[in-house]
mmCIF file of C-alpha atoms in Angstrom:
data_model
loop_
_atom_site.group_PDB
_atom_site.id
_atom_site.type_symbol
_atom_site.label_atom_id
_atom_site.label_comp_id
_atom_site.label_asym_id
_atom_site.label_seq_id
_atom_site.Cartn_x
_atom_site.Cartn_y
_atom_site.Cartn_z
ATOM 1 C CA MET A 1 -33.198 65.952 -90.586
ATOM 2 C CA ARG A 2 -31.138 63.267 -89.150
ATOM 3 C CA THR A 3 -32.416 61.538 -85.978
ATOM 4 C CA HIS A 4 -29.796 58.866 -85.195
ATOM 5 C CA ARG A 5 -26.242 59.157 -84.341
ATOM 6 C CA PRO A 6 -23.250 56.981 -83.894
ATOM 7 C CA VAL A 7 -22.186 56.451 -80.273
ATOM 8 C CA LEU A 8 -18.804 58.091 -80.013
ATOM 9 C CA LEU A 9 -16.786 59.935 -82.814
ATOM 10 C CA ALA A 10 -17.221 62.599 -85.283
ATOM 11 C CA THR A 11 -14.811 61.055 -87.742
ATOM 12 C CA LEU A 12 -18.019 59.846 -89.677
ATOM 13 C CA LEU A 13 -16.223 56.969 -91.085
ATOM 14 C CA SER A 14 -17.586 53.640 -89.986
ATOM 15 C CA ALA A 15 -14.185 51.919 -90.245
ATOM 16 C CA VAL A 16 -12.675 54.700 -87.967
ATOM 17 C CA VAL A 17 -15.576 54.369 -85.479
ATOM 18 C CA VAL A 18 -15.057 50.648 -85.062
ATOM 19 C CA ALA A 19 -11.412 51.026 -84.649
ATOM 20 C CA MET A 20 -11.679 53.813 -82.099
ATOM 21 C CA SER A 21 -14.759 53.124 -80.182
ATOM 22 C CA ALA A 22 -12.858 51.998 -77.001
ATOM 23 C CA VAL A 23 -10.204 54.658 -77.087
ATOM 24 C CA PRO A 24 -10.200 56.971 -74.153
ATOM 25 C CA GLY A 25 -9.647 60.708 -74.396
ATOM 26 C CA CYS A 26 -6.336 62.517 -73.779
ATOM 27 C CA GLY A 27 -6.793 64.487 -70.636
ATOM 28 C CA ASP A 28 -8.560 67.491 -69.171
ATOM 29 C CA ASP A 29 -7.818 71.089 -70.112
ATOM 30 C CA GLU A 30 -9.288 74.436 -70.954
ATOM 31 C CA THR A 31 -11.162 74.652 -74.204
ATOM 32 C CA ARG A 32 -10.394 77.356 -76.599
ATOM 33 C CA ALA A 33 -12.384 79.415 -78.999
ATOM 34 C CA SER A 34 -12.496 78.862 -82.707
ATOM 35 C CA SER A 35 -9.840 80.700 -84.823
ATOM 36 C CA GLY A 36 -12.411 81.804 -87.438
ATOM 37 C CA GLY A 37 -11.591 82.268 -91.111
ATOM 38 C CA PRO A 38 -13.618 81.930 -94.244
ATOM 39 C CA ALA A 39 -16.641 79.785 -94.272
ATOM 40 C CA PRO A 40 -15.886 76.175 -95.443
ATOM 41 C CA THR A 41 -17.144 74.815 -98.763
ATOM 42 C CA GLY A 42 -17.902 71.409 -100.018
ATOM 43 C CA SER A 43 -14.655 71.248 -101.935
ATOM 44 C CA ASP A 44 -12.469 72.231 -99.027
ATOM 45 C CA PHE A 45 -14.156 70.877 -96.004
ATOM 46 C CA ILE A 46 -12.500 67.479 -95.792
ATOM 47 C CA SER A 47 -9.100 69.369 -95.951
ATOM 48 C CA ARG A 48 -10.052 71.669 -93.142
ATOM 49 C CA TYR A 49 -11.648 69.033 -91.122
ATOM 50 C CA ALA A 50 -8.416 66.949 -91.241
ATOM 51 C CA LYS A 51 -6.397 70.023 -90.250
ATOM 52 C CA ALA A 52 -8.600 70.969 -87.393
ATOM 53 C CA LEU A 53 -8.352 67.464 -85.865
ATOM 54 C CA CYS A 54 -4.552 67.467 -86.187
ATOM 55 C CA ASP A 55 -4.037 70.989 -85.032
ATOM 56 C CA ARG A 56 -6.169 70.089 -81.925
ATOM 57 C CA THR A 57 -4.281 66.888 -81.488
ATOM 58 C CA PHE A 58 -0.859 68.593 -81.673
ATOM 59 C CA THR A 59 -2.001 71.319 -79.158
ATOM 60 C CA CYS A 60 -3.200 68.731 -76.783
ATOM 61 C CA CYS A 61 -0.527 65.980 -76.914
ATOM 62 C CA ASP A 62 3.232 66.146 -76.696
ATOM 63 C CA ALA A 63 5.464 64.085 -79.123
ATOM 64 C CA ALA A 64 6.026 61.204 -76.725
ATOM 65 C CA THR A 65 2.319 60.702 -76.074
ATOM 66 C CA ARG A 66 1.521 61.068 -79.852
ATOM 67 C CA ALA A 67 4.140 58.436 -80.664
ATOM 68 C CA ALA A 68 2.912 56.017 -77.966
ATOM 69 C CA ARG A 69 -0.494 56.076 -79.563
ATOM 70 C CA GLY A 70 1.014 55.376 -83.082
ATOM 71 C CA LEU A 71 0.774 58.834 -84.537
ATOM 72 C CA ASP A 72 4.363 59.315 -86.134
ATOM 73 C CA ALA A 73 3.693 62.602 -88.008
ATOM 74 C CA SER A 74 6.354 65.286 -86.898
ATOM 75 C CA SER A 75 4.049 68.255 -87.526
ATOM 76 C CA ALA A 76 0.340 69.051 -87.467
ATOM 77 C CA ASP A 77 0.609 69.927 -91.261
ATOM 78 C CA GLY A 78 2.148 66.421 -91.972
ATOM 79 C CA CYS A 79 -0.633 64.853 -89.898
ATOM 80 C CA ALA A 80 -3.261 66.811 -91.692
ATOM 81 C CA SER A 81 -1.917 65.624 -95.119
ATOM 82 C CA GLU A 82 -1.935 62.073 -94.192
ATOM 83 C CA LEU A 83 -5.331 62.191 -92.514
ATOM 84 C CA GLU A 84 -6.940 64.033 -95.504
ATOM 85 C CA ALA A 85 -5.571 61.415 -97.962
ATOM 86 C CA ILE A 86 -7.392 58.657 -95.853
ATOM 87 C CA LEU A 87 -10.620 60.651 -95.579
ATOM 88 C CA VAL A 88 -10.592 61.374 -99.377
ATOM 89 C CA ALA A 89 -9.798 57.747 -100.118
ATOM 90 C CA VAL A 90 -12.566 56.291 -97.949
ATOM 91 C CA SER A 91 -15.143 58.799 -99.303
ATOM 92 C CA GLY A 92 -14.642 57.859 -102.806
ATOM 93 C CA GLY A 93 -12.336 60.726 -103.741
ATOM 94 C CA GLY A 94 -14.033 63.131 -101.577
ATOM 95 C CA GLN A 95 -17.341 63.069 -103.448
ATOM 96 C CA VAL A 96 -20.211 62.876 -101.036
ATOM 97 C CA ASN A 97 -23.703 61.895 -102.030
ATOM 98 C CA GLY A 98 -25.486 64.783 -100.403
ATOM 99 C CA THR A 99 -26.006 68.344 -100.045
ATOM 100 C CA PHE A 100 -23.334 70.415 -98.257
ATOM 101 C CA VAL A 101 -24.586 72.453 -95.240
ATOM 102 C CA PRO A 102 -22.008 75.374 -94.711
ATOM 103 C CA GLU A 103 -23.355 76.407 -91.299
ATOM 104 C CA LYS A 104 -23.099 72.961 -89.958
ATOM 105 C CA ALA A 105 -19.574 72.510 -91.377
ATOM 106 C CA GLU A 106 -18.379 75.776 -89.891
ATOM 107 C CA ALA A 107 -19.752 74.836 -86.560
ATOM 108 C CA CYS A 108 -17.983 71.416 -86.795
ATOM 109 C CA LEU A 109 -14.708 73.030 -87.348
ATOM 110 C CA ALA A 110 -15.230 75.421 -84.327
ATOM 111 C CA GLU A 111 -16.346 72.456 -82.133
ATOM 112 C CA VAL A 112 -13.213 70.421 -82.918
ATOM 113 C CA ASP A 113 -11.079 73.480 -82.388
ATOM 114 C CA ALA A 114 -12.544 73.901 -78.924
ATOM 115 C CA ALA A 115 -12.814 70.350 -77.982
ATOM 116 C CA PRO A 116 -11.433 69.306 -74.448
ATOM 117 C CA CYS A 117 -8.182 67.257 -74.772
ATOM 118 C CA ALA A 118 -10.036 64.654 -72.759
ATOM 119 C CA GLU A 119 -12.190 64.017 -75.888
ATOM 120 C CA VAL A 120 -9.371 63.977 -78.490
ATOM 121 C CA GLN A 121 -8.813 60.320 -79.544
ATOM 122 C CA ILE A 122 -5.978 58.799 -81.475
ATOM 123 C CA VAL A 123 -5.370 55.545 -83.193
ATOM 124 C CA GLY A 124 -2.303 56.191 -85.385
ATOM 125 C CA VAL A 125 -3.048 58.746 -87.994
ATOM 126 C CA LEU A 126 -6.881 58.126 -87.383
ATOM 127 C CA LEU A 127 -8.046 60.960 -85.118
ATOM 128 C CA GLY A 128 -11.474 61.841 -83.721
ATOM 129 C CA VAL A 129 -13.451 63.822 -81.217
ATOM 130 C CA ASN A 130 -16.111 62.479 -78.950
ATOM 131 C CA GLN A 131 -19.290 63.363 -80.870
ATOM 132 C CA LYS A 132 -21.145 64.961 -77.969
ATOM 133 C CA PHE A 133 -18.383 67.704 -78.192
ATOM 134 C CA ALA A 134 -18.732 68.056 -81.959
ATOM 135 C CA PRO A 135 -22.264 67.443 -82.702
ATOM 136 C CA SER A 136 -22.364 69.491 -85.824
ATOM 137 C CA CYS A 137 -19.716 67.324 -87.876
ATOM 138 C CA LEU A 138 -22.116 64.614 -88.813
ATOM 139 C CA ASP A 139 -24.483 67.109 -90.455
ATOM 140 C CA ALA A 140 -21.925 68.865 -92.660
ATOM 141 C CA TRP A 141 -23.741 67.034 -95.464
ATOM 142 C CA GLU A 142 -27.462 66.124 -95.634
ATOM 143 C CA GLY A 143 -27.016 62.690 -97.203
ATOM 144 C CA SER A 144 -29.067 61.436 -100.141
ATOM 145 C CA ALA A 145 -28.454 57.561 -99.888
ATOM 146 C CA PRO A 146 -31.584 55.882 -98.461
ATOM 147 C CA GLU A 147 -31.553 52.908 -96.089
ATOM 148 C CA GLY A 148 -29.873 50.029 -97.874
ATOM 149 C CA GLY A 149 -28.272 52.294 -100.496
ATOM 150 C CA ALA A 150 -24.614 52.308 -101.408
ATOM 151 C CA CYS A 151 -22.353 54.536 -99.461
ATOM 152 C CA SER A 152 -18.740 55.420 -98.797
ATOM 153 C CA THR A 153 -19.232 57.401 -95.560
ATOM 154 C CA ASP A 154 -21.776 58.167 -92.949
ATOM 155 C CA TRP A 155 -22.170 61.675 -94.751
ATOM 156 C CA ASP A 156 -23.731 59.783 -97.810
ATOM 157 C CA CYS A 157 -26.712 58.434 -95.751
ATOM 158 C CA VAL A 158 -30.110 60.032 -94.991
ATOM 159 C CA ARG A 159 -29.875 58.162 -91.604
ATOM 160 C CA ASP A 160 -26.466 58.397 -90.209
ATOM 161 C CA ARG A 161 -24.537 55.027 -90.543
ATOM 162 C CA CYS A 162 -22.629 53.503 -93.501
ATOM 163 C CA VAL A 163 -21.865 49.895 -92.663
ATOM 164 C CA ARG A 164 -19.107 47.860 -94.285
ATOM 165 C CA THR A 165 -19.430 44.075 -94.614
ATOM 166 C CA ALA A 166 -17.294 41.371 -96.069
ATOM 167 C CA ASP A 167 -18.415 37.937 -97.447
ATOM 168 C CA ALA A 168 -16.487 34.681 -97.006
ATOM 169 C CA SER A 169 -14.205 35.378 -99.987
ATOM 170 C CA GLY A 170 -13.220 38.837 -98.703
ATOM 171 C CA GLN A 171 -15.261 40.873 -101.043
ATOM 172 C CA THR A 172 -16.571 44.063 -99.230
ATOM 173 C CA ALA A 173 -19.737 46.105 -99.626
ATOM 174 C CA SER A 174 -21.137 49.168 -97.970
ATOM 175 C CA ALA A 175 -24.742 50.177 -97.377
ATOM 176 C CA CYS A 176 -26.695 52.679 -95.267
ATOM 177 C CA LYS A 177 -27.964 50.972 -92.095
ATOM 178 C CA ALA A 178 -29.001 53.318 -89.316
ATOM 179 C CA ARG A 179 -29.151 52.239 -85.776
ATOM 180 C CA ALA A 180 -32.746 51.579 -84.930
ATOM 181 C CA ALA A 181 -34.930 53.885 -82.765
ATOM 182 C CA ALA A 182 -37.174 52.861 -79.889
ATOM 183 C CA GLY A 183 -39.893 50.656 -81.058
ATOM 184 C CA GLU A 184 -38.188 49.609 -84.312
ATOM 185 C CA PRO A 185 -37.165 45.948 -85.036
ATOM 186 C CA CYS A 186 -33.745 44.530 -83.998
ATOM 187 C CA SER A 187 -31.998 41.184 -83.718
ATOM 188 C CA SER A 188 -29.331 42.357 -81.231
ATOM 189 C CA SER A 189 -28.567 45.399 -79.156
ATOM 190 C CA PHE A 190 -25.961 46.368 -81.729
ATOM 191 C CA ASP A 191 -28.887 47.165 -84.128
ATOM 192 C CA CYS A 192 -30.194 49.825 -81.782
ATOM 193 C CA ASP A 193 -29.447 53.441 -81.035
ATOM 194 C CA ALA A 194 -26.809 54.030 -78.144
ATOM 195 C CA ALA A 195 -29.223 54.423 -75.238
ATOM 196 C CA LEU A 196 -31.399 51.424 -76.260
ATOM 197 C CA ARG A 197 -31.316 47.636 -75.961
ATOM 198 C CA CYS A 198 -32.831 44.961 -78.125
ATOM 199 C CA ASP A 199 -35.840 43.478 -76.219
ATOM 200 C CA GLN A 200 -36.457 39.932 -77.419
ATOM 201 C CA PRO A 201 -39.098 38.464 -75.093
ATOM 202 C CA SER A 202 -39.462 35.224 -77.234
ATOM 203 C CA GLN A 203 -38.161 34.929 -80.809
ATOM 204 C CA PRO A 204 -34.399 35.674 -81.101
ATOM 205 C CA ASP A 205 -34.744 37.669 -84.387
ATOM 206 C CA ALA A 206 -38.098 39.404 -83.441
ATOM 207 C CA GLY A 207 -36.952 42.072 -81.010
ATOM 208 C CA THR A 208 -37.730 45.656 -80.743
ATOM 209 C CA CYS A 209 -35.433 48.416 -79.573
ATOM 210 C CA ALA A 210 -36.376 49.623 -76.001
ATOM 211 C CA PRO A 211 -34.589 51.906 -73.413
ATOM 212 C CA ARG A 212 -31.808 50.235 -71.502
ATOM 213 C CA LEU A 213 -32.792 49.075 -68.041
ATOM 214 C CA ALA A 214 -32.174 50.896 -64.655
ATOM 215 C CA MET A 215 -30.913 49.363 -61.412
ATOM 216 C CA GLY A 216 -32.879 46.174 -60.513
ATOM 217 C CA GLY A 217 -34.237 45.606 -64.188
ATOM 218 C CA SER A 218 -34.369 41.980 -65.350
ATOM 219 C CA CYS A 219 -31.534 41.512 -67.833
ATOM 220 C CA LYS A 220 -29.875 38.733 -69.869
ATOM 221 C CA GLY A 221 -26.565 40.615 -70.487
ATOM 222 C CA SER A 222 -24.900 43.955 -69.561
ATOM 223 C CA LEU A 223 -25.981 45.549 -72.836
ATOM 224 C CA ASP A 224 -29.543 45.395 -71.565
ATOM 225 C CA CYS A 225 -28.622 47.747 -68.651
ATOM 226 C CA GLN A 226 -27.862 51.416 -68.486
ATOM 227 C CA GLU A 227 -24.125 52.212 -69.517
ATOM 228 C CA GLU A 228 -22.828 52.529 -65.783
ATOM 229 C CA LEU A 229 -24.506 49.218 -64.792
ATOM 230 C CA ARG A 230 -23.854 45.531 -65.359
ATOM 231 C CA CYS A 231 -26.079 42.400 -65.602
ATOM 232 C CA GLY A 232 -25.390 40.509 -62.286
ATOM 233 C CA GLN A 233 -25.435 36.870 -61.674
ATOM 234 C CA ASP A 234 -28.955 36.950 -60.421
ATOM 235 C CA GLY A 235 -30.108 38.432 -63.789
ATOM 236 C CA THR A 236 -30.659 41.910 -62.585
ATOM 237 C CA CYS A 237 -29.001 45.272 -63.483
ATOM 238 C CA GLN A 238 -26.574 46.131 -60.807
ATOM 239 C CA ALA A 239 -23.786 48.774 -60.200
ATOM 240 C CA ARG A 240 -20.349 47.858 -61.572
ATOM 241 C CA GLU A 241 -17.715 46.982 -58.948
ATOM 242 C CA GLN A 242 -15.121 49.514 -57.894
ATOM 243 C CA ALA A 243 -11.443 48.893 -57.524
ATOM 244 C CA GLY A 244 -10.946 45.914 -55.195
ATOM 245 C CA GLY A 245 -14.480 44.384 -55.738
ATOM 246 C CA PRO A 246 -14.926 40.965 -57.068
ATOM 247 C CA CYS A 247 -15.170 40.377 -61.014
ATOM 248 C CA ALA A 248 -15.376 37.596 -63.550
ATOM 249 C CA SER A 249 -14.867 39.923 -66.519
ATOM 250 C CA ASP A 250 -14.151 43.585 -67.370
ATOM 251 C CA ASP A 251 -17.982 44.049 -67.609
ATOM 252 C CA ASP A 252 -18.171 43.696 -63.855
ATOM 253 C CA CYS A 253 -15.799 46.726 -63.348
ATOM 254 C CA ALA A 254 -16.464 50.414 -63.267
ATOM 255 C CA ALA A 255 -14.961 52.810 -65.765
ATOM 256 C CA GLY A 256 -11.240 53.323 -65.214
ATOM 257 C CA THR A 257 -10.730 49.727 -63.802
ATOM 258 C CA THR A 258 -10.138 46.355 -65.263
ATOM 259 C CA CYS A 259 -10.780 42.750 -64.113
ATOM 260 C CA ASP A 260 -7.428 41.550 -62.924
ATOM 261 C CA GLY A 261 -7.602 37.837 -61.904
ATOM 262 C CA ALA A 262 -10.725 37.943 -59.744
ATOM 263 C CA ALA A 263 -10.759 41.470 -58.582
ATOM 264 C CA CYS A 264 -11.164 44.982 -60.175
ATOM 265 C CA ALA A 265 -8.106 46.960 -60.370
ATOM 266 C CA PRO A 266 -7.208 50.490 -61.515
ATOM 267 C CA LEU A 267 -5.951 50.916 -64.994
ATOM 268 C CA GLY A 268 -2.271 51.848 -64.979
ATOM 269 C CA ALA A 269 -1.212 55.535 -64.689
ATOM 270 C CA ALA A 270 1.730 57.028 -66.350
ATOM 271 C CA GLY A 271 4.875 54.982 -65.659
ATOM 272 C CA ALA A 272 2.974 51.814 -64.428
ATOM 273 C CA PRO A 273 4.162 48.605 -65.896
ATOM 274 C CA CYS A 274 2.056 47.142 -68.828
ATOM 275 C CA SER A 275 2.098 44.514 -71.515
ATOM 276 C CA SER A 276 -0.645 45.914 -73.704
ATOM 277 C CA ASP A 277 -2.508 49.153 -74.328
ATOM 278 C CA SER A 278 -5.581 47.740 -72.567
ATOM 279 C CA ASP A 279 -3.574 47.760 -69.190
ATOM 280 C CA CYS A 280 -3.310 51.686 -69.263
ATOM 281 C CA ALA A 281 -5.653 54.590 -68.433
ATOM 282 C CA SER A 282 -4.181 56.343 -71.491
ATOM 283 C CA SER A 283 -4.664 53.349 -73.607
ATOM 284 C CA ALA A 284 -1.016 53.661 -74.628
ATOM 285 C CA CYS A 285 1.617 51.170 -73.383
ATOM 286 C CA VAL A 286 5.121 52.092 -74.739
ATOM 287 C CA ASP A 287 6.729 48.943 -76.018
ATOM 288 C CA ALA A 288 10.318 50.226 -75.410
ATOM 289 C CA THR A 289 9.870 50.680 -71.732
ATOM 290 C CA GLY A 290 6.871 48.419 -70.801
ATOM 291 C CA THR A 291 5.216 51.248 -69.090
ATOM 292 C CA CYS A 292 1.941 53.211 -69.591
ATOM 293 C CA ALA A 293 2.293 56.568 -71.537
ATOM 294 C CA ASP A 294 0.988 59.820 -69.881
ATOM 295 C CA VAL A 295 -2.410 61.163 -70.943
ATOM 296 C CA CYS A 296 -2.511 64.316 -73.086
ATOM 297 C CA LYS A 297 -2.434 67.300 -70.812
ATOM 298 C CA GLY A 298 -3.539 70.153 -73.180
ATOM 299 C CA SER A 299 -2.618 73.709 -73.451
#
């Protein structure tokens, strides 16, 4: 049984997770029940997963908002065809090294179908749903590749993460490397599971994963602190600044704000001027108008 999970998305592809990890959701709405249908099989799940993601995205987001986020497909079916091709290519032709789990796959499709629009995430044709709203998707296969074993996607791995690396010549390789649990060794907080930090009391490469620190805890950086906190100049975990508060970087500012000069400022709402996607609450700056796109409103 899997015990470790990626932080955000149920796309299951490590390349997609990296690309989309900072993308906000679309907008609040009412969720809807799954439309049902025959149980998925190992041979048709990737196709149905792509279709579920595209159907939910087209339900949640209008054409202008999809285009602002780089999704150019004119229909949900066209989107699904493109996304399926990417998933099949990245997963080695759709061949997963593991045992298909039909009940988890069926639950995954229902969870995607019912996901709030706020949790639908778009980077071009790469689509995902915040994993806490689609927890079954990662378990559609019980992976067989051990830690350090070759993999194409997270589905292949006994523990959940397939990591791609590139050497100086540009040659790439993929291997299963799960985020470490509490008490396991680490060299940085990126090695640890989502709610953990790498505690390195003396030697830099001899740390262990431990819970992230609460308000007032002694820290070396904001990754040592709980998600809503930052590491202050006095070396303790503190609340992030709200709009108008002083800042030296975005790490100092609360969610929904950015460090603009020396003060935290709200991210741009729909129609606000922008020069890049990072200026906007929707993470979508429309090049043609230089203004922030709206968030997806849902059905």
